[in-house]
Amino acid sequence: MRFEITAKDAMGRVGKLQTPHGVVETPALMPVINPNIRFIPPADMKKYGAEILITNSYIIYRSRKLRETALEKGLHGLLGVDIPVMTDSGSFQLMVYGDVEITNSEIVRFQNEIKSDIVTPLDIPTPPDAEYGTAMSDLEETLRREKEAEEIHESYGHDNLLSIPVQGSTHTELRRHSAREANGLNGDVFAIGAVVPLLDSYRFADVAKIVLASKSILTPTKPVHLFGAGHPMIFALFTAMGIDLFDSAAYALFAKDDRYLTPYGTLKLEEIQYFPCSCPVCLNHTPEELRKMNKNERAYLIAEHNLYVSFEEIRRVKQAIKSNELFELVERRIRAHPYLIQAWREIRNHLELLEKHDPSAKKVFFYLGRESVFRPAVKRHQERVMQVEIEKDEIVISSDSGIPADFYLRPVFGVVPAELMESYPAGHAETYDDLEDEAYTVAVEGLKKFMDANRDKKIRLVVDDKWRRYLNEIQN
Ligand code: GUN
Ligand code: ZN
């Protein structure tokens, strides 16, 4: 097995991906190296936290000097690094310029010859909102190229990995078709493609639909890369939807534009009076000092900060998975932008998938907003309560925990047996008074199901006016 999952939370995982140049822990962020541009040296990337890099084999191939060096010394010799390096194929150039001067078989062979750790076919990144027919014929060509790439890749017999892109534009049924075909190939990594235009225009809900449609089909034992996703603001969200690999050109592109990354959005350097960060750059410089520097020096420092915060966020996401607090982290992060909230709410259309992957034993349940009621812990609790064997003929359900009762009514969870009042989830939940409507309506729905399941009992409800209001609403 090339990929071993060591911890899970929501649909996120911490895993170990084996490559010829070593093991990479996921979720991982791959900084994009442009082999044509001298910027942060690839060998320095480890210092910021990178365990794997990504570069573009087409850019290397097109330049005679780079190509010959790569063929002679290998990709790692060319870049001067010993950590794993993934290569892209020129598909991004295909998307931007509409054409590339290379075939799929040529670029797949080239990536193998320069000893790339993860090889990518020349897939066709159909832009968002393409006509169905166009998206389908592009996808058919992508699938043909993937099959060809698989055969070429196997003929080398190297132990490097093959990435299988998932395409289909914004048509979720085509994404599912692409994912089904990808499962049938001997690839090692899946890569969800052509989402950059959506990310650039903050269409996060559309990206979420694509990711969830793909994840609903893709073999869960292989890692999934989200091509072109490099802003730390979205790492928690998409990790929770099952993404394992991100790549960042953003650290450099944003820096060249005086844009400063944070896990809750982008700041313009001109607007910053105080750096909200303690990385070496931010500790040793003031925003004013940076503004006075020459452009190249400034871009370098902002890029360094961008890398530090991006890897900091990756570590935070990994820790959240290990401590089963990824839902809490996502619900905090999505508050940075309304479109992130909208994107996370797409999870409601995939609750079964989420429930299949999310572990059931956790320590705490922090209620952090309306979205907390989507967590599988709520549904699981309500289903479990319906299974409880009740021996009495008459039971008391009370919304007031100060009076003796058989069951208590709690926001979010609904009916909680007295003996489970100290157990996870309801007993380990931190909530507050005056929660949002959702917290009561989901509880009342649970109560209704419980009462239906126990129709043969006499149930006495002792509830205050607030609960009475929600109960009446449900009954009307
Ligand atoms: N980089 C950004 N998007 C894509 C994509 O869809 N395919 C490939 N190969 N690279 C990309
Ligand atoms: Zn910083």
PDB file of C-alpha atoms and ligand atoms in Angstrom, residues 260 277 279 282 305, ligand 2:
ATOM      1  CA  TYR A 260      -0.638  38.772   2.386  1.00  0.00           C
ATOM      2  CA  CYS A 277       1.411  36.761  12.603  1.00  0.00           C
ATOM      3  CA  CYS A 279       6.520  34.104  11.602  1.00  0.00           C
ATOM      4  CA  CYS A 282       6.415  39.370  10.580  1.00  0.00           C
ATOM      5  CA  HIS A 305       5.223  34.763   5.217  1.00  0.00           C
TER       6      HIS A 305
HETATM    7 ZN    ZN B   2       4.066  36.155   9.020  1.00  0.00          ZN
END
